Amino acid sequence: MIRRRRWAMTAGGILTVAIAVAAAGAPFLAPNAPHVQFEDRLFAPPMPLHVRGHSGLAAPFVYRQVLEDRVGRRFRADVNTPVPVRWFSGGHLVSVPSGQEPLLILGADSLGRDLFSRLLFGARRSLAVALAGVAGALVIGALVGGFAGSQGGRTESTLMWFSDFLLALPGAYLVLVLRGLLPPVLSDWEIFLLLASLFALTAWPHAARGVRSIVSVERARDYAEAARALGAGPFRQFLHLLPAARGFLAIEVVLLVPALLVAEATVSYLGLGFPAASASWGTLLQDAANVTALTEAPWLLAPAASLFLVTLGLHLVNPERPETSPRV
Amino acid sequence: MARSALAGLIVRRCAAAVAFVMIVACTAFLLVRLAPGDAVTDLQIRVADPEVIAATRARLGLDQPLATQFGRWLVGLAHFDLGQSSTFGRPVTSLVAARLLNTAQLAGLALVLATCVGLPLGVMSGARPDSWLAKSVTAVSLVIAACPPIIATLILLWVAVMTGWLSVKPGSVALPVIALAAPVAAMLERLQSQSSAEAAHSTSVLAAAARGIPSSRLTWIHATRQSLRPVVGVYGVVVATLFSGSIAVETITDWPGLGRLTLEAVQGRDLFLVSGCALAGAVLIAASNLAADLLRLAIDPRLRSAA
């Protein structure tokens, strides 16, 4: 088990860092603004970068897209006019000269917006809400689990009964019902905070359970006994015992982030998360989830592929059995 | 003596299951009632006539105090009457029962499929971790475990449309079941594989090997008997995972299940329907957890003697 992990952890680490960098650098890496709708580019296919032209190798260039049939949404690459791409111009890594726009690396969505740019900006929103949710879940989980474990007795059994109760509920249902009961139209920020807190509220029992079992083992150790003998109160005991759960909490991050990314995707896909105009992986999936879109514009599956790559990367990074723990 | 203790344990588990269902259903009822807006809010925006609104409120029982509404609902519950849905205009009991069966069918088939595929492959790859077959199973599992149901459904849908291997017509069962089962099967395979590998090195298996028992029997019977325990232990969580995943699968594949009904009920502030859905979901979860508990008692004699 441990054997296969070395190369796997390297691969997973590279994948995870690459996606984090892509999300962080979205304004620089994205050729277009995520909300701009390009005329006559509805469902336009991806524009591959070419390096081989009519006369051998050339600097990277793209072919202009020409709309051939508006109803059938058929596009043709104009192979007679290669457009050289510009690097580091206008604050973007890669772009095309003005007048030749747009550069659609991954194609366009149903409203003619650049899918690649939306994917990058969506990664920011989705990853940020998942990380905020994980942070909240770990804080609540460490407090509840640590307190239960360091106290023992009735406090422990009551708190753990409650967390087991929440654990038995399907997380997605819980988030949907709670979200559905709140006002449907909220600003982007309010949705962000709301989703992050709902995710924290549904995910904390996973953390609490592990912290509790680590801390309650630790409570029997000599140093804990010594602290109690010196008259340490419940709070001080909690502070002494909690650091034992550090490693567990670190692994919990790796497990909960993919779970919450999927939760964001599900909730936003169903129309209860971020508004459709704000790019997130969930709202991007709304375009992909019908048979016509999938057959005519398979590039719309790009957000699903990104979600898969993040999950795979984080599973590979984890030194312990990552894929064996069902989450949320 | 031991027998009555075991019976007591089973009775306690059943009581806990009933309590679980009641807590979920009552919490759902109170949450919907206390949340801003009710089934008439929509009507208020469209029709301004206060008389119509008051009449609708009275018809739905929304003009009564909270305690009266809650009491009436509890009395109805005792008669298996969950009230009238305000969005569908039909009794909640029949609505929910039909959808519950659909979701149970989807999740149940997915659970069976995941178990039948995941566990044998796990035993196999755990017994001979260095064979090329085990290595490829492990690699495939890692990839599939990273495909949550929402992604698995989209990808399968795309493959199905492109190749025609699976039917994409609404109501066809194969695609949603496979999409829901795939990540769970991968997870069970990994878990069983690790558990089998540990069991293969246990002293009892070593003793059995010393008695001359053939290696296939060792792998499939002696080692599997003890390695099943951790896997059965996660079945409760697996059921919750299947349920969570079923919402996305049901929506994408147009499967008329409990997930979509719950969504519609919550959005319409349909008090009785939300409570009914919560009750139905809780019943399904409690029943499967109870089954997992009993299964664990059946395969692990230590738990029985501890009772």
XYZ file of C-alpha atoms in Angstrom:
635
model
C 0.000 0.000 0.000
C 2.685 2.450 1.028
C 4.881 1.282 -1.862
C 2.763 2.584 -4.648
C 2.344 5.871 -2.911
C 5.580 7.638 -3.750
C 5.039 8.323 -7.455
C 1.323 8.654 -6.851
C 1.850 11.376 -4.263
C 4.153 13.268 -6.623
C 1.627 13.059 -9.446
C -1.211 14.067 -7.147
C 0.803 16.949 -5.751
C 1.617 18.294 -9.211
C -2.026 18.006 -10.267
C -3.298 19.742 -7.134
C -0.766 22.565 -7.290
C -1.448 23.078 -11.017
C -5.165 23.488 -10.398
C -4.613 25.775 -7.416
C -2.269 27.945 -9.513
C -4.793 27.999 -12.365
C -7.507 29.183 -9.979
C -5.312 31.771 -8.275
C -3.987 33.148 -11.563
C -7.354 33.214 -13.339
C -7.315 36.944 -14.287
C -3.879 36.528 -15.875
C -4.364 33.082 -17.416
C -7.834 33.664 -18.849
C -7.792 35.276 -22.309
C -11.278 36.788 -21.928
C -13.483 38.182 -19.178
C -15.758 35.398 -17.881
C -19.026 37.254 -18.477
C -18.482 38.655 -21.988
C -20.869 37.155 -24.552
C -19.359 36.966 -28.019
C -21.775 37.482 -30.842
C -22.219 34.550 -33.218
C -20.117 32.303 -31.006
C -22.879 30.273 -29.317
C -21.561 26.719 -28.800
C -18.423 27.563 -30.792
C -15.979 24.617 -30.693
C -12.504 24.834 -29.104
C -9.766 26.594 -31.083
C -6.615 24.477 -30.891
C -3.226 26.218 -30.894
C -1.281 25.198 -33.999
C 2.463 25.245 -34.432
C 2.586 23.752 -37.926
C 1.290 25.878 -40.798
C 1.465 25.718 -44.590
C 5.177 26.449 -44.556
C 6.505 24.219 -41.802
C 6.837 25.193 -38.145
C 5.608 28.594 -37.063
C 5.025 30.530 -33.855
C 1.826 29.314 -32.139
C -1.233 30.533 -34.008
C -4.968 29.817 -34.249
C -7.367 29.800 -37.145
C -10.237 32.247 -37.186
C -13.648 30.672 -36.717
C -16.286 31.408 -39.317
C -19.947 30.768 -38.575
C -21.295 28.740 -41.470
C -24.791 27.845 -40.374
C -26.449 29.773 -37.565
C -29.258 27.266 -36.998
C -27.083 24.171 -37.131
C -24.374 26.020 -35.149
C -21.729 24.854 -37.588
C -18.351 26.555 -37.541
C -15.460 26.359 -39.960
C -11.803 27.099 -39.267
C -10.538 29.641 -41.780
C -7.252 27.913 -42.684
C -6.178 30.703 -45.048
C -5.774 33.324 -42.336
C -3.719 32.091 -39.406
C -3.893 34.470 -36.446
C -0.660 34.545 -34.409
C -1.318 34.597 -30.653
C 0.288 37.282 -28.488
C 1.989 36.432 -25.207
C 1.973 38.614 -22.082
C -0.004 41.338 -23.755
C -2.662 43.441 -22.076
C -2.264 41.640 -18.753
C -3.142 38.239 -20.221
C -0.850 35.265 -20.690
C -2.164 34.546 -24.157
C -4.489 36.561 -26.378
C -5.145 37.406 -30.018
C -4.731 40.865 -31.588
C -7.778 43.107 -31.311
C -10.119 42.717 -34.232
C -9.375 38.990 -34.342
C -11.161 38.122 -31.097
C -12.266 35.991 -29.471
C -9.703 33.370 -28.520
C -11.794 30.379 -27.383
C -9.311 27.741 -26.206
C -12.018 25.416 -24.862
C -14.869 26.684 -27.000
C -17.910 28.693 -25.972
C -21.012 27.955 -23.905
C -24.689 28.358 -24.755
C -24.455 32.156 -24.477
C -21.230 32.531 -26.442
C -19.009 33.028 -23.402
C -15.440 31.724 -23.282
C -15.599 28.370 -21.487
C -11.891 28.307 -20.590
C -12.064 31.691 -18.873
C -15.266 30.723 -17.078
C -13.653 27.471 -15.981
C -10.696 29.346 -14.447
C -12.848 31.936 -12.694
C -15.283 29.190 -11.683
C -12.398 27.281 -10.101
C -11.774 30.285 -7.843
C -15.352 30.466 -6.658
C -15.807 26.691 -6.251
C -12.467 26.103 -4.524
C -12.915 29.132 -2.270
C -16.355 28.048 -1.069
C -15.136 24.475 -0.533
C -12.076 25.647 1.433
C -14.179 27.995 3.549
C -16.590 25.153 4.258
C -13.742 22.809 5.203
C -12.223 25.433 7.506
C -15.557 25.865 9.281
C -16.108 22.109 9.508
C -12.647 21.551 11.001
C -13.086 24.295 13.598
C -16.474 22.975 14.718
C -15.278 19.377 14.488
C -12.120 20.034 16.508
C -14.059 21.941 19.172
C -16.855 19.407 19.536
C -14.689 16.314 19.098
C -11.903 17.651 21.283
C -14.264 18.730 24.011
C -16.132 15.418 23.945
C -12.904 13.415 23.998
C -11.237 15.400 26.759
C -14.349 15.419 28.956
C -15.546 11.853 28.563
C -18.633 10.598 30.355
C -22.064 11.945 29.568
C -20.812 15.024 27.672
C -18.935 12.739 25.330
C -21.814 10.373 24.700
C -24.335 13.186 24.134
C -22.118 15.104 21.717
C -21.187 11.970 19.828
C -24.783 10.843 19.647
C -25.638 14.161 18.024
C -22.764 13.989 15.570
C -23.609 10.381 14.640
C -27.173 11.510 14.077
C -26.035 14.169 11.599
C -23.624 11.708 10.017
C -26.470 9.341 9.172
C -28.311 12.059 7.250
C -27.402 12.430 3.571
C -25.425 15.681 3.383
C -26.763 16.780 0.010
C -30.377 16.519 1.190
C -29.588 18.506 4.308
C -27.891 21.299 2.357
C -30.697 21.413 -0.225
C -33.511 21.581 2.317
C -31.807 24.253 4.422
C -30.865 26.248 1.323
C -34.332 25.864 -0.135
C -35.923 27.344 2.966
C -33.945 30.580 2.697
C -34.762 33.376 0.255
C -34.012 32.235 -3.304
C -32.424 35.436 -4.598
C -29.326 36.549 -2.734
C -26.189 38.404 -3.722
C -23.049 36.519 -4.698
C -21.425 37.188 -1.340
C -24.438 36.114 0.658
C -24.611 32.872 -1.323
C -20.912 32.298 -0.703
C -21.269 32.722 3.050
C -24.481 30.726 3.124
C -23.067 27.775 1.182
C -19.835 27.784 3.190
C -21.747 27.698 6.479
C -24.161 25.021 5.257
C -21.193 22.911 4.141
C -19.479 23.425 7.499
C -22.681 22.459 9.315
C -23.058 19.201 7.388
C -19.385 18.194 7.273
C -18.204 18.785 10.854
C -19.308 15.414 12.286
C -16.727 13.674 10.070
C -13.967 15.698 11.733
C -15.487 15.504 15.208
C -15.649 11.720 15.157
C -11.952 11.285 14.367
C -10.795 14.007 16.768
C -12.881 12.475 19.532
C -11.364 9.024 19.129
C -7.798 10.381 19.031
C -8.279 12.687 22.013
C -9.998 10.077 24.151
C -7.067 7.687 23.637
C -4.714 10.527 24.490
C -6.660 11.267 27.691
C -5.386 8.018 29.208
C -1.732 9.018 28.721
C 0.533 10.051 31.551
C 0.908 13.683 30.514
C -2.858 14.128 30.568
C -3.022 12.463 33.958
C -0.259 14.821 35.154
C -2.161 17.843 33.861
C -5.283 16.705 35.712
C -3.257 16.098 38.880
C -1.940 19.664 38.639
C -5.521 20.860 38.592
C -6.010 21.594 34.894
C -9.603 22.559 34.160
C -11.638 21.252 31.218
C -10.399 24.017 28.900
C -6.707 23.513 29.684
C -7.064 19.739 29.266
C -8.693 20.344 25.899
C -5.751 22.545 24.853
C -3.267 19.877 25.966
C -4.983 17.033 24.147
C -6.120 18.640 20.894
C -2.650 18.878 19.224
C -2.615 15.073 19.045
C -5.271 15.350 16.315
C -3.210 17.636 14.043
C -2.271 14.948 11.545
C -5.822 13.682 11.361
C -7.164 17.177 10.695
C -4.639 17.694 7.878
C -5.828 14.514 6.176
C -9.415 15.542 6.759
C -8.813 18.631 4.577
C -7.767 16.413 1.699
C -10.899 14.288 2.142
C -13.432 17.052 2.631
C -12.368 19.433 -0.159
C -13.419 17.098 -3.005
C -16.632 16.217 -1.181
C -17.560 19.870 -0.793
C -16.607 20.668 -4.390
C -19.119 18.025 -5.440
C -21.657 19.505 -3.031
C -21.173 22.966 -4.562
C -21.479 21.497 -8.044
C -24.703 19.682 -7.115
C -26.336 22.604 -5.339
C -25.425 25.166 -8.014
C -26.343 22.747 -10.779
C -29.811 22.420 -9.252
C -30.175 26.199 -9.259
C -29.980 26.653 -5.489
C -26.353 27.749 -5.318
C -24.573 30.534 -7.134
C -26.674 32.468 -9.668
C -26.302 31.204 -13.242
C -24.404 34.335 -14.323
C -21.620 33.799 -11.756
C -19.164 31.229 -13.002
C -18.676 28.248 -10.696
C -18.162 24.603 -11.623
C -21.738 23.894 -10.594
C -23.297 26.637 -12.696
C -21.095 25.656 -15.650
C -22.482 22.117 -15.457
C -26.013 23.418 -16.054
C -25.135 23.825 -19.724
C -23.673 20.331 -19.992
C -26.496 18.325 -18.481
C -28.646 17.622 -21.508
C -28.237 15.129 -24.279
C -28.277 17.667 -27.126
C -25.543 19.792 -25.557
C -23.429 16.747 -24.850
C -23.575 15.430 -28.406
C -23.090 18.781 -30.117
C -20.735 20.435 -27.648
C -18.847 17.813 -25.600
C -16.359 20.495 -24.508
C -19.035 21.614 -22.065
C -17.949 18.621 -19.957
C -14.745 20.523 -19.084
C -15.989 21.474 -15.571
C -16.777 17.796 -14.888
C -13.262 16.895 -16.005
C -11.769 19.562 -13.730
C -13.767 18.292 -10.776
C -12.514 14.785 -11.537
C -8.882 15.941 -11.749
C -9.015 17.797 -8.420
C -10.562 14.784 -6.710
C -8.027 12.421 -8.232
C -5.132 14.726 -7.338
C -6.223 15.053 -3.720
C -6.853 11.294 -3.434
C -3.328 10.628 -4.678
C -1.742 13.160 -2.302
C -3.284 11.507 0.730
C -0.823 9.117 2.410
C -3.656 7.140 4.017
C -6.526 5.278 2.447
C -8.230 8.195 0.780
C -10.712 6.568 -1.513
C -12.070 4.318 1.215
C -13.726 7.009 3.285
C -17.180 7.989 2.102
C -17.766 11.673 2.754
C -20.826 13.947 2.884
C -29.158 -15.473 29.071
C -27.011 -14.408 26.094
C -30.006 -14.867 23.873
C -32.169 -12.401 25.803
C -29.294 -9.898 25.871
C -29.083 -10.182 22.086
C -32.839 -9.700 21.775
C -32.555 -6.645 24.030
C -29.856 -5.206 21.772
C -32.016 -5.703 18.691
C -35.014 -4.102 20.398
C -32.845 -1.111 21.404
C -31.617 -0.708 17.818
C -35.204 -0.783 16.518
C -36.285 1.818 19.072
C -33.359 4.013 18.050
C -34.419 3.690 14.421
C -37.986 4.797 15.218
C -36.647 7.716 17.285
C -34.387 8.727 14.395
C -37.316 8.813 11.972
C -39.473 10.845 14.361
C -36.737 13.391 15.096
C -36.001 13.942 11.393
C -39.667 14.303 10.427
C -40.542 16.633 13.322
C -37.459 18.798 12.736
C -38.363 19.090 9.055
C -41.927 20.125 9.926
C -40.817 22.770 12.408
C -38.044 24.076 10.128
C -40.412 24.613 7.213
C -43.006 26.208 9.479
C -40.492 28.570 11.071
C -38.705 29.520 7.825
C -39.834 32.769 6.193
C -42.695 32.353 3.726
C -45.319 29.632 3.340
C -47.297 27.958 0.568
C -49.370 31.127 0.082
C -46.425 33.516 -0.405
C -46.411 32.881 -4.124
C -50.144 33.500 -4.292
C -49.722 36.773 -2.405
C -47.442 38.076 -5.108
C -49.733 37.031 -7.955
C -53.161 37.661 -6.416
C -53.518 40.651 -4.157
C -57.069 39.853 -3.005
C -56.817 39.372 0.799
C -59.996 37.283 0.911
C -58.662 34.700 -1.527
C -55.459 34.524 0.435
C -57.231 34.144 3.759
C -59.451 31.409 2.304
C -56.450 29.511 0.943
C -54.671 29.844 4.279
C -57.708 28.472 6.089
C -58.056 25.599 3.602
C -54.425 24.600 4.125
C -54.705 25.061 7.885
C -52.013 27.724 7.909
C -54.138 30.130 9.980
C -53.923 27.851 13.015
C -51.258 28.316 15.678
C -48.082 26.289 15.258
C -48.845 23.921 18.141
C -52.276 23.040 16.703
C -50.840 22.391 13.254
C -48.068 20.262 14.666
C -50.489 18.312 16.883
C -52.857 17.636 13.994
C -49.965 16.468 11.857
C -48.792 14.071 14.588
C -52.312 12.652 14.971
C -52.484 12.191 11.203
C -49.111 10.503 11.248
C -50.447 7.851 13.599
C -53.059 7.025 10.921
C -50.460 7.100 8.103
C -52.074 10.310 6.900
C -49.398 12.861 6.126
C -51.763 15.614 5.033
C -52.464 17.203 1.667
C -49.758 18.566 -0.631
C -50.412 22.213 -1.481
C -48.418 22.154 -4.728
C -49.763 18.882 -6.141
C -53.202 18.960 -4.509
C -52.913 15.279 -3.669
C -52.455 13.293 -0.443
C -48.789 13.333 0.578
C -48.773 9.666 1.568
C -49.432 8.309 -1.929
C -47.123 10.880 -3.596
C -44.231 10.125 -1.286
C -44.740 6.363 -1.301
C -44.410 6.156 -5.102
C -41.289 8.326 -5.173
C -39.762 6.537 -2.201
C -40.066 3.211 -4.016
C -38.338 4.690 -7.079
C -35.425 6.023 -5.043
C -35.191 2.821 -3.011
C -35.082 0.869 -6.266
C -32.302 3.083 -7.642
C -30.217 3.087 -4.461
C -30.893 -0.588 -3.714
C -29.846 -1.755 -7.171
C -26.767 0.477 -6.978
C -25.855 -0.980 -3.588
C -26.244 -4.546 -4.856
C -24.262 -3.822 -8.012
C -21.483 -2.051 -6.086
C -21.263 -4.935 -3.599
C -21.279 -7.671 -6.242
C -18.569 -5.956 -8.275
C -16.503 -4.263 -5.573
C -16.142 -6.974 -2.921
C -14.970 -9.920 -5.094
C -12.520 -7.672 -6.937
C -11.283 -6.378 -3.597
C -10.744 -9.887 -2.206
C -8.891 -10.792 -5.384
C -6.644 -7.742 -5.514
C -5.980 -7.955 -1.775
C -4.949 -11.610 -1.965
C -2.362 -11.108 -4.730
C -1.444 -7.411 -4.687
C 1.516 -7.903 -7.041
C -0.309 -9.543 -9.944
C -0.927 -7.402 -13.027
C -4.664 -8.011 -12.660
C -4.678 -6.612 -9.122
C -2.597 -3.635 -10.197
C -4.949 -2.756 -13.030
C -8.003 -3.187 -10.783
C -6.389 -0.836 -8.260
C -5.631 1.776 -10.924
C -9.160 1.627 -12.349
C -10.609 1.889 -8.843
C -8.557 4.993 -8.096
C -9.865 6.656 -11.230
C -13.497 5.660 -10.684
C -13.409 6.608 -7.002
C -12.628 10.151 -8.161
C -15.863 10.268 -10.228
C -18.715 11.295 -7.939
C -22.223 10.390 -9.215
C -22.878 13.811 -10.755
C -19.777 13.446 -12.955
C -20.237 9.728 -13.549
C -23.779 10.404 -14.813
C -22.675 13.122 -17.218
C -19.812 11.049 -18.579
C -21.950 7.910 -18.925
C -24.654 9.965 -20.604
C -22.114 11.249 -23.091
C -20.720 7.764 -23.731
C -24.242 6.384 -24.075
C -25.238 9.013 -26.621
C -22.022 8.585 -28.584
C -21.971 4.782 -28.679
C -25.566 3.729 -28.028
C -24.446 1.084 -25.509
C -26.893 2.279 -22.873
C -30.401 3.606 -23.253
C -30.785 7.275 -22.369
C -34.585 7.246 -22.459
C -36.206 8.554 -19.268
C -37.152 5.593 -17.104
C -34.368 3.312 -18.277
C -32.694 2.023 -15.171
C -29.205 0.913 -16.243
C -27.521 4.294 -16.650
C -28.539 5.895 -13.337
C -27.798 2.709 -11.406
C -24.330 2.309 -12.911
C -23.512 5.988 -12.389
C -24.568 5.808 -8.744
C -22.880 2.458 -8.097
C -19.521 3.108 -9.799
C -17.801 5.283 -7.160
C -19.204 3.141 -4.345
C -17.982 -0.055 -6.027
C -14.524 1.478 -6.361
C -14.545 2.519 -2.712
C -15.668 -0.951 -1.548
C -13.020 -2.586 -3.732
C -10.224 -0.497 -2.155
C -11.500 -1.061 1.378
C -11.984 -4.802 0.891
C -8.589 -5.088 -0.769
C -6.802 -3.534 2.197
C -8.841 -5.556 4.653
C -8.164 -8.802 2.748
C -4.453 -8.074 2.590
C -4.389 -7.613 6.372
C -6.470 -10.740 6.981
C -4.146 -12.819 4.784
C -1.329 -12.192 7.287
C -3.395 -12.962 10.389
C -2.429 -15.847 12.651
C -5.702 -17.702 12.129
C -5.168 -17.812 8.370
C -1.572 -18.880 8.945
C -2.813 -21.701 11.186
C -5.328 -22.752 8.555
C -2.589 -22.756 5.929
C -0.479 -24.951 8.206
C -3.338 -27.446 8.358
C -3.000 -27.800 4.599
C -6.094 -25.899 3.480
C -5.788 -24.930 -0.205
C -4.980 -21.312 -0.903
C -8.158 -20.453 -2.810
C -10.202 -21.666 0.159
C -7.973 -19.620 2.471
C -8.532 -16.474 0.408
C -12.234 -16.757 -0.269
C -13.473 -18.319 2.985
C -11.032 -18.099 5.886
C -9.618 -14.640 5.218
C -12.863 -13.190 3.883
C -14.804 -14.154 7.000
C -12.735 -11.783 9.094
C -11.998 -9.174 6.454
C -15.688 -8.439 5.816
C -16.099 -6.728 9.173
C -14.659 -3.259 8.324
C -16.557 -3.239 5.027
C -19.902 -3.997 6.640
C -19.047 -1.278 9.148
C -19.163 1.429 6.467
C -22.494 0.336 4.970
C -24.427 2.849 7.056
C -22.366 5.704 5.637
C -22.528 4.184 2.165
C -26.315 4.373 2.263
C -26.170 8.073 3.144
C -23.665 8.605 0.312
C -25.915 6.804 -2.170
C -28.808 8.986 -1.090
C -26.807 12.181 -1.485
C -25.624 11.111 -4.900
C -29.103 10.111 -6.027
C -30.301 13.742 -6.095
C -27.943 14.689 -8.929
C -28.479 11.391 -10.747
C -32.260 11.692 -10.519
C -32.248 15.245 -11.820
C -29.917 14.609 -14.746
C -31.573 11.367 -15.873
C -35.170 12.422 -15.151
C -35.697 9.638 -12.641
C -38.863 10.393 -10.638
C -37.382 9.864 -7.198
C -37.563 11.338 -3.737
C -34.737 13.811 -4.378
C -36.588 15.770 -7.019
C -39.834 15.648 -5.049
C -38.057 17.067 -1.988
C -36.591 19.837 -4.104
C -39.990 20.807 -5.512
C -41.575 20.595 -2.068
C -38.984 22.840 -0.447
C -39.199 25.405 -3.219
C -42.998 25.481 -3.012
C -42.863 25.747 0.818
C -45.117 22.698 0.771
C -45.178 22.054 4.518
C -46.722 18.591 4.566
C -44.844 17.384 1.519
C -41.425 18.409 2.911
C -42.197 16.667 6.190
C -43.446 13.633 4.297
C -40.283 13.480 2.188
C -38.103 13.831 5.274
C -40.066 11.058 6.963
C -39.762 8.768 3.939
C -36.038 9.405 3.552
C -35.488 8.848 7.268
C -37.406 5.560 7.127
C -35.224 4.340 4.277
C -32.004 5.361 6.035
C -33.043 3.975 9.410
C -34.097 0.689 7.810
C -30.813 0.295 5.962
C -28.767 1.208 9.026
C -30.729 -1.334 11.029
C -30.069 -3.942 8.353
C -26.353 -3.086 8.405
C -26.301 -3.414 12.202
C -27.987 -6.816 12.096
C -25.628 -7.934 9.335
C -22.690 -6.913 11.491
C -24.102 -8.930 14.403
C -24.550 -11.893 12.094
C -20.986 -11.962 10.784
C -19.082 -10.934 13.908
C -19.536 -13.293 16.861
C -17.554 -10.928 19.117
C -20.309 -8.304 18.888
C -22.912 -10.914 19.812
C -21.030 -12.051 22.889
C -20.430 -8.422 23.890
C -24.187 -7.936 23.938
